[in-house]
Short mmCIF file of C-alpha atoms in Angstrom, two decimals:
data_model
loop_
_atom_site.label_atom_id
_atom_site.label_comp_id
_atom_site.label_asym_id
_atom_site.label_seq_id
_atom_site.Cartn_x
_atom_site.Cartn_y
_atom_site.Cartn_z
CA PHE S 1 44.14 -99.24 58.03
CA VAL S 2 44.32 -98.14 54.32
CA PHE S 3 42.69 -101.43 53.21
CA TYR S 4 39.96 -100.91 55.84
CA GLU S 5 39.15 -97.38 54.60
CA LYS S 6 39.08 -98.48 50.92
CA HIS S 7 36.71 -101.41 51.53
CA LEU S 8 34.46 -100.44 54.48
CA GLU S 9 31.65 -99.16 52.26
CA GLU S 10 31.77 -102.31 50.15
CA LEU S 11 31.67 -104.45 53.25
CA GLN S 12 28.71 -102.49 54.68
CA GLN S 13 26.72 -102.75 51.45
CA THR S 14 27.49 -106.51 51.24
CA MET S 15 26.28 -106.90 54.76
CA LEU S 16 23.07 -104.96 54.07
CA LYS S 17 22.46 -107.17 50.89
CA GLN S 18 22.50 -110.26 53.19
CA ASP S 19 20.05 -108.79 55.69
CA ILE S 20 22.65 -107.69 58.27
CA SER S 21 21.46 -104.32 59.60
CA VAL S 22 24.03 -101.51 59.73
CA MET S 23 22.88 -98.52 61.83
CA GLY S 24 23.14 -95.29 59.81
CA LYS S 25 23.61 -97.08 56.41
CA LYS S 26 21.12 -97.32 53.63
CA ASN S 27 21.19 -99.60 50.51
CA THR S 28 23.09 -97.80 47.70
CA ASP S 29 23.65 -100.91 45.61
CA GLN S 30 23.74 -99.67 41.95
CA ASN S 31 22.88 -103.15 40.71
CA ASP S 32 19.64 -103.28 42.65
CA LEU S 33 17.12 -102.72 39.88
CA ALA S 34 14.26 -102.15 42.31
CA LYS S 35 15.71 -98.72 43.21
CA LYS S 36 14.52 -97.48 39.76
CA ALA S 37 11.03 -98.96 40.06
CA THR S 38 7.69 -97.37 41.03
CA VAL S 39 5.96 -99.34 43.77
CA THR S 40 2.29 -99.82 44.18
CA ALA S 41 0.14 -102.21 46.44
CA ASP S 42 -3.41 -103.32 46.67
CA SER S 43 -3.68 -101.55 50.11
CA TYR S 44 -1.55 -99.94 52.77
CA ARG S 45 -1.91 -98.41 56.24
CA LYS S 46 -1.64 -94.59 56.12
CA PHE S 47 -0.53 -92.22 58.78
CA GLY S 48 -3.40 -90.71 60.74
CA VAL S 49 -6.44 -91.94 62.60
CA ASP S 50 -9.93 -92.26 61.07
CA ALA S 51 -12.91 -90.81 62.79
CA THR S 52 -15.55 -93.03 64.48
CA ASN S 53 -19.01 -92.52 65.81
CA GLU S 54 -17.77 -92.34 69.43
CA PHE S 55 -16.64 -89.14 70.96
CA LEU S 56 -14.74 -87.93 74.08
CA PRO S 57 -15.66 -84.69 75.79
CA LEU S 58 -12.99 -82.07 75.79
CA LYS S 59 -12.15 -82.11 79.42
CA ASP S 60 -9.00 -82.91 81.35
CA THR S 61 -6.92 -81.53 78.48
CA GLN S 62 -7.32 -84.17 75.92
CA THR S 63 -4.04 -84.64 74.15
CA LEU S 64 -2.49 -86.52 71.33
CA MET S 65 1.00 -87.97 71.79
CA LEU S 66 2.85 -88.02 68.41
CA TRP S 67 5.86 -90.25 67.71
CA ASP S 68 6.49 -89.31 64.03
CA TRP S 69 6.54 -86.10 62.02
CA LYS S 70 8.04 -84.32 59.07
CA GLU S 71 10.34 -81.31 59.18
CA ARG S 72 7.50 -78.87 59.94
CA LEU S 73 3.85 -78.84 61.04
CA ASP S 74 1.72 -76.85 58.66
CA THR S 75 -1.73 -77.99 59.94
CA PHE S 76 -3.15 -80.32 62.48
CA SER S 77 -6.58 -81.68 61.71
CA CYS S 78 -8.87 -83.26 64.27
CA TYR S 79 -12.51 -84.60 64.09
CA LEU S 80 -14.67 -82.71 66.52
CA LYS S 81 -18.28 -82.34 67.43
CA ASN S 82 -19.95 -79.26 68.94
CA GLU S 83 -23.35 -80.15 70.32
CA ASP S 84 -23.76 -76.66 71.88
CA GLY S 85 -25.96 -74.03 70.22
CA THR S 86 -23.13 -71.53 70.27
CA GLU S 87 -19.88 -71.17 68.57
CA LYS S 88 -16.83 -72.23 70.61
CA GLU S 89 -13.26 -71.08 70.84
CA ILE S 90 -10.56 -73.73 71.55
CA THR S 91 -6.92 -73.51 72.26
CA ALA S 92 -4.56 -76.07 70.71
CA THR S 93 -1.09 -76.15 72.23
CA LEU S 94 1.99 -77.93 70.76
CA ARG S 95 4.61 -79.24 73.21
CA LEU S 96 7.89 -81.08 72.78
CA TYR S 97 9.58 -83.67 74.92
CA ASN S 98 13.19 -83.91 73.81
CA PRO S 99 15.65 -84.99 76.56
CA ASN S 100 19.31 -84.07 76.01
CA ARG S 101 20.45 -87.48 77.36
CA LYS S 102 19.94 -90.21 74.64
CA TYR S 103 20.42 -93.06 76.97
CA LYS S 104 18.75 -94.70 79.90
CA GLU S 105 19.96 -95.30 83.57
CA ASN S 106 19.45 -98.76 84.90
CA THR S 107 17.07 -97.38 87.52
CA GLU S 108 14.78 -95.95 84.76
CA ASN S 109 12.57 -99.04 84.30
CA LYS S 110 9.07 -97.61 84.03
CA LYS S 111 6.77 -99.73 81.98
CA PHE S 112 3.74 -99.04 79.76
CA SER S 113 0.57 -99.89 81.69
CA TYR S 114 -1.40 -100.95 78.56
CA PHE S 115 1.01 -103.44 77.01
CA GLY S 116 0.94 -107.00 78.32
CA THR S 117 4.62 -107.50 77.67
CA ALA S 118 7.52 -105.29 78.33
CA ASN S 119 11.23 -104.88 77.49
CA GLN S 120 13.85 -104.53 80.19
CA MET S 121 14.01 -100.91 79.15
CA GLU S 122 11.24 -98.99 77.56
CA TRP S 123 11.40 -95.68 75.73
CA GLY S 124 8.80 -93.02 75.55
CA VAL S 125 7.32 -93.64 79.02
CA ASP S 126 8.19 -90.42 80.86
CA ASP S 127 5.01 -88.43 80.80
CA THR S 128 6.14 -85.70 83.23
CA ARG S 129 4.23 -82.66 81.85
CA GLU S 130 6.68 -80.03 82.82
CA LYS S 131 9.37 -81.81 80.66
CA PHE S 132 7.15 -81.12 77.55
CA GLN S 133 8.33 -77.67 76.47
CA PHE S 134 5.84 -75.18 75.10
CA VAL S 135 6.27 -74.73 71.35
CA LYS S 136 3.19 -72.87 70.07
CA GLU S 137 -0.43 -72.04 70.88
CA VAL S 138 -3.20 -71.58 68.23
CA LYS S 139 -6.81 -70.49 68.91
CA PHE S 140 -9.51 -71.56 66.52
CA THR S 141 -13.32 -71.70 66.56
CA ILE S 142 -15.78 -74.47 65.85
CA PRO S 143 -19.25 -73.47 64.61
CA GLN S 144 -22.48 -74.25 66.65
CA ASN S 145 -23.95 -77.67 66.09
CA PHE S 146 -21.00 -78.73 64.06
CA GLU S 147 -19.49 -82.26 63.41
CA GLY S 148 -16.40 -82.67 61.10
CA TRP S 149 -12.79 -82.10 60.52
CA CYS S 150 -11.24 -78.94 61.94
CA GLU S 151 -7.96 -77.74 60.43
CA ILE S 152 -5.66 -75.92 62.82
CA PRO S 153 -2.82 -73.87 61.24
CA PHE S 154 0.36 -74.30 63.31
CA ASP S 155 2.79 -73.28 60.46
CA THR S 156 5.81 -74.06 62.58
CA GLU S 157 9.19 -75.84 62.11
CA LEU S 158 9.75 -79.10 64.00
CA ILE S 159 12.86 -80.85 65.29
CA ALA S 160 14.43 -83.46 62.97
CA LYS S 161 12.93 -86.86 63.74
CA ASP S 162 15.54 -89.15 65.31
CA GLU S 163 14.66 -92.67 64.04
CA TYR S 164 17.00 -94.27 66.58
CA ASN S 165 15.25 -92.90 69.63
CA ASP S 166 11.68 -93.15 70.89
CA ASP S 167 11.91 -90.78 73.82
CA ALA S 168 11.32 -87.57 71.73
CA ARG S 169 7.78 -86.82 70.92
CA TYR S 170 5.28 -84.09 70.54
CA ALA S 171 1.97 -83.47 72.50
CA ILE S 172 -0.86 -81.61 70.95
CA GLU S 173 -3.36 -80.47 73.57
CA LEU S 174 -6.91 -79.17 73.21
CA SER S 175 -8.30 -77.03 75.93
CA ASP S 176 -11.28 -78.01 78.08
CA THR S 177 -14.39 -76.93 76.21
CA ASP S 178 -17.98 -77.60 77.32
CA GLY S 179 -20.22 -79.15 74.65
CA VAL S 180 -17.28 -80.07 72.36
CA SER S 181 -15.95 -83.66 72.06
CA TRP S 182 -13.17 -85.43 69.98
CA SER S 183 -13.67 -88.62 67.98
CA ILE S 184 -11.89 -91.42 69.61
CA ASN S 185 -10.67 -94.65 67.87
CA HIS S 186 -10.02 -97.67 70.18
CA ASN S 187 -7.47 -99.19 67.76
CA ASN S 188 -3.77 -99.07 68.68
CA TYR S 189 -1.46 -96.90 66.55
CA ASP S 190 2.25 -96.95 67.04
CA PHE S 191 2.76 -93.46 65.76
CA CYS S 192 0.38 -91.92 68.30
CA ARG S 193 -1.53 -92.43 71.58
CA ARG S 194 -4.24 -90.62 73.38
CA ALA S 195 -3.45 -88.90 76.64
CA ASN S 196 -5.04 -86.47 79.09
CA TYR S 197 -3.84 -84.11 81.78
CA CYS S 198 -5.78 -83.18 84.91
CA GLU S 199 -4.84 -79.92 86.56
CA GLY S 200 -2.67 -80.47 89.54
CA ASP S 201 -1.28 -83.77 88.31
CA SER S 202 2.48 -84.06 87.53
CA GLU S 203 2.11 -86.39 84.50
CA TYR S 204 -0.04 -87.01 81.50
CA THR S 205 -2.14 -90.24 81.71
CA THR S 206 -1.33 -92.01 78.31
CA LEU S 207 -3.76 -94.64 77.04
CA TYR S 208 -3.69 -97.40 74.37
CA GLU S 209 -6.09 -95.81 71.90
CA GLY S 210 -6.00 -92.89 69.34
CA LEU S 211 -7.88 -89.71 68.62
CA ALA S 212 -9.04 -88.88 64.98
CA PHE S 213 -6.32 -86.73 63.48
CA ASN S 214 -3.98 -85.97 60.64
CA ILE S 215 -1.14 -83.61 59.96
CA THR S 216 0.49 -81.89 56.97
CA PRO S 217 2.99 -82.61 55.67
CA THR S 218 2.08 -86.20 56.38
CA PRO S 219 4.79 -88.78 57.17
CA LEU S 220 4.92 -92.05 55.45
CA TYR S 221 3.64 -95.07 57.38
CA GLY S 222 2.98 -98.39 55.77
CA ASN S 223 3.33 -96.98 52.28
CA PRO S 224 4.51 -99.40 49.49
CA GLU S 225 7.42 -97.17 48.42
CA ASN S 226 9.05 -97.91 51.81
CA VAL S 227 10.33 -101.27 50.37
CA ILE S 228 12.90 -99.44 48.18
CA ASP S 229 13.78 -96.59 50.73
CA GLY S 230 17.05 -98.39 51.51
CA VAL S 231 16.42 -99.42 54.99
CA ASN S 232 15.70 -103.05 55.91
CA ARG S 233 14.24 -102.66 59.44
CA ARG S 234 12.75 -100.20 61.93
CA TRP S 235 15.27 -98.80 64.50
CA SER S 236 12.53 -97.40 66.75
CA THR S 237 8.64 -97.25 66.74
CA ASN S 238 8.61 -94.80 63.85
CA PRO S 239 9.36 -94.64 61.04
CA VAL S 240 8.58 -98.32 60.26
CA HIS S 241 10.42 -98.37 56.88
CA ALA S 242 7.94 -101.21 55.73
CA TRP S 243 5.02 -101.79 53.53
CA ILE S 244 2.00 -102.81 55.77
CA SER S 245 -1.24 -103.96 54.09
CA LYS S 246 -4.47 -102.46 55.30
CA ASP S 247 -6.36 -105.76 54.67
CA ASN S 248 -5.73 -109.20 56.05
CA LYS S 249 -6.81 -111.01 52.93
CA PRO S 250 -4.21 -111.87 50.25
CA GLN S 251 -2.47 -108.73 49.10
CA SER S 252 -0.08 -107.89 46.16
CA ILE S 253 2.76 -105.36 45.87
CA VAL S 254 3.85 -104.41 42.37
CA LEU S 255 7.23 -102.90 41.12
CA SER S 256 6.96 -101.24 37.75
CA TRP S 257 9.71 -99.95 35.32
CA ASP S 258 9.40 -97.52 32.46
CA SER S 259 10.81 -100.19 30.05
CA GLU S 260 11.49 -103.88 29.98
CA ILE S 261 14.32 -105.20 32.18
CA GLU S 262 16.03 -108.53 32.67
CA PHE S 263 16.18 -110.00 36.09
CA ASN S 264 16.63 -113.50 37.73
CA LYS S 265 16.68 -112.85 41.49
CA VAL S 266 14.46 -111.09 44.07
CA ASN S 267 15.45 -110.52 47.66
CA ILE S 268 12.44 -110.10 50.07
CA THR S 269 12.83 -109.04 53.66
CA PHE S 270 9.72 -109.68 55.72
CA ASP S 271 8.87 -108.05 59.09
CA THR S 272 9.39 -110.31 62.11
CA LEU S 273 10.23 -107.57 64.72
CA THR S 274 7.87 -107.49 67.66
CA ARG S 275 7.57 -104.43 70.03
CA ALA S 276 8.78 -106.47 73.03
CA TYR S 277 11.60 -109.04 72.97
CA GLU S 278 9.40 -111.44 75.09
CA ARG S 279 7.23 -111.85 72.01
CA MET S 280 10.02 -113.07 69.64
CA PRO S 281 9.82 -116.78 68.96
CA LEU S 282 13.02 -117.74 70.87
CA ASP S 283 11.66 -116.12 73.98
CA CYS S 284 8.18 -117.55 73.97
CA HIS S 285 8.86 -121.08 72.47
CA GLN S 286 7.32 -120.56 69.02
CA LYS S 287 8.60 -121.99 65.73
CA VAL S 288 7.88 -118.88 63.79
CA ASN S 289 6.90 -115.28 64.38
CA PRO S 290 3.05 -115.21 63.74
CA MET S 291 3.25 -111.94 61.81
CA LEU S 292 5.54 -113.53 59.14
CA VAL S 293 4.24 -114.09 55.67
CA LYS S 294 3.82 -117.88 55.28
CA LYS S 295 2.87 -118.35 51.66
CA TYR S 296 3.71 -116.08 48.79
CA SER S 297 4.34 -116.13 45.01
CA VAL S 298 6.47 -114.08 42.60
CA GLU S 299 5.20 -113.15 39.10
CA ALA S 300 6.52 -111.16 36.14
CA LEU S 301 4.41 -109.55 33.55
CA ILE S 302 5.63 -110.96 30.24
CA ASN S 303 3.91 -110.09 26.89
CA GLY S 304 0.90 -108.82 28.80
CA GLU S 305 0.49 -111.96 30.98
CA TRP S 306 1.38 -112.56 34.58
CA ILE S 307 3.70 -115.56 34.70
CA LYS S 308 4.53 -117.21 37.95
CA VAL S 309 8.33 -117.66 38.53
CA TYR S 310 8.38 -118.79 42.16
CA GLU S 311 6.08 -119.83 44.97
CA LYS S 312 6.69 -120.69 48.57
CA ASP S 313 4.08 -122.35 50.88
CA ASP S 314 5.85 -122.62 54.20
CA ASN S 315 8.15 -119.64 54.81
CA TYR S 316 9.83 -119.51 58.13
CA ASN S 317 12.46 -116.84 57.35
CA ARG S 318 12.53 -113.10 57.45
CA PHE S 319 15.00 -112.93 54.61
CA ASN S 320 14.23 -114.77 51.32
CA GLU S 321 16.64 -114.91 48.37
CA VAL S 322 14.43 -116.02 45.46
CA LYS S 323 16.30 -117.32 42.27
CA PHE S 324 14.79 -118.28 38.95
CA ASP S 325 15.43 -118.40 35.26
CA ALA S 326 15.93 -114.94 33.86
CA VAL S 327 12.87 -113.23 32.61
CA LYS S 328 12.30 -109.93 30.67
CA ALA S 329 9.42 -107.89 31.97
CA ASN S 330 8.44 -104.34 33.08
CA LYS S 331 6.51 -105.43 36.08
CA LEU S 332 7.15 -107.63 39.00
CA ARG S 333 4.36 -108.77 41.40
CA ILE S 334 4.73 -110.39 44.74
CA ASN S 335 1.51 -111.93 46.06
CA MET S 336 1.21 -112.25 49.86
CA LEU S 337 -1.08 -115.23 50.02
CA GLU S 338 -1.13 -116.01 53.71
CA THR S 339 0.50 -114.92 57.03
CA TRP S 340 1.05 -117.31 59.89
CA ASN S 341 -1.56 -115.32 61.98
CA ASN S 342 -3.85 -114.59 59.17
CA GLY S 343 -3.08 -110.90 59.72
CA GLU S 344 -1.71 -107.94 57.55
CA SER S 345 1.28 -108.43 55.24
CA ARG S 346 4.49 -106.71 56.27
CA VAL S 347 7.59 -106.33 54.14
CA TYR S 348 10.68 -104.24 54.82
CA GLU S 349 12.57 -104.43 51.66
CA ILE S 350 12.49 -105.86 48.09
CA ARG S 351 15.59 -106.03 45.89
CA VAL S 352 15.80 -107.08 42.30
CA TYR S 353 18.87 -108.39 40.48
CA ASN S 354 20.09 -109.78 37.16
CA GLU S 355 23.23 -111.86 38.34
CA VAL S 356 25.37 -114.26 36.53
#
């Protein structure tokens, strides 16, 4: 027992280094040089939904379901259009679904209507409105003949985000208002979904798409610094703990240090986790997960010149341990040259070592 106590942390950190996930544990390896780096990327997917030229009238209590947040909600911004010749008052209501029970019964097998594949047990599907507790209500006005971002001051503390459970979520409702509409975006966002509520119904109707919004403070989403946050996978829909490029074309992520360091190994953990188990290669007879990075290269900035130290053309693995002759540099660049589905690049973790 004493041996177990003394070496448990060492064992857990070794497991994490070899890409074995340990719930509740982060990378604290002091030999990982990446932890002292600054991380940037060509592009990344940000939290929030961009406005489009398509609008949805504010009727049937248009609602945004929110799956990620920070410790408080200072402001909620939404892109609205008032085509009426008069100023309008709108009520924004914040509600919270946070069940005490953190597990599912075998009989609770409701599925999402807008996903083609499903897990045996889905989370975040109970849309019973009376279970969404009232948190706060804010009234605001939108000028006549106005189109643009409206900032709503909620100024309220939120519950701690449980990254191991997808059931808890916030709903932000805008009251029915004639002449006013909300910009709709038909892309799917895993941190939010559009919903509406008709008076007399027992549930929200939740849909695949998003509504133009943002919040402050703003959570991280596909930010490049996620690759050194100590977590090598997502445990629920959000937070993702990964860098996600915004563009599908070749993308690069760069680790920079204040001074030159020596290193000879880079561990890269790519994203291969699909929303539904039915989409994993083993369950759908695929050789590789289509989202995986297929081709990449590793470069070091030596004497002001990018020198290639490694390249792989046919990657099939989530975890890549890249070894090469030791180099001295203050920048490391990993170029994602191609994915198997020609989609965005997704990386959970990057570690850098100088090992004998």
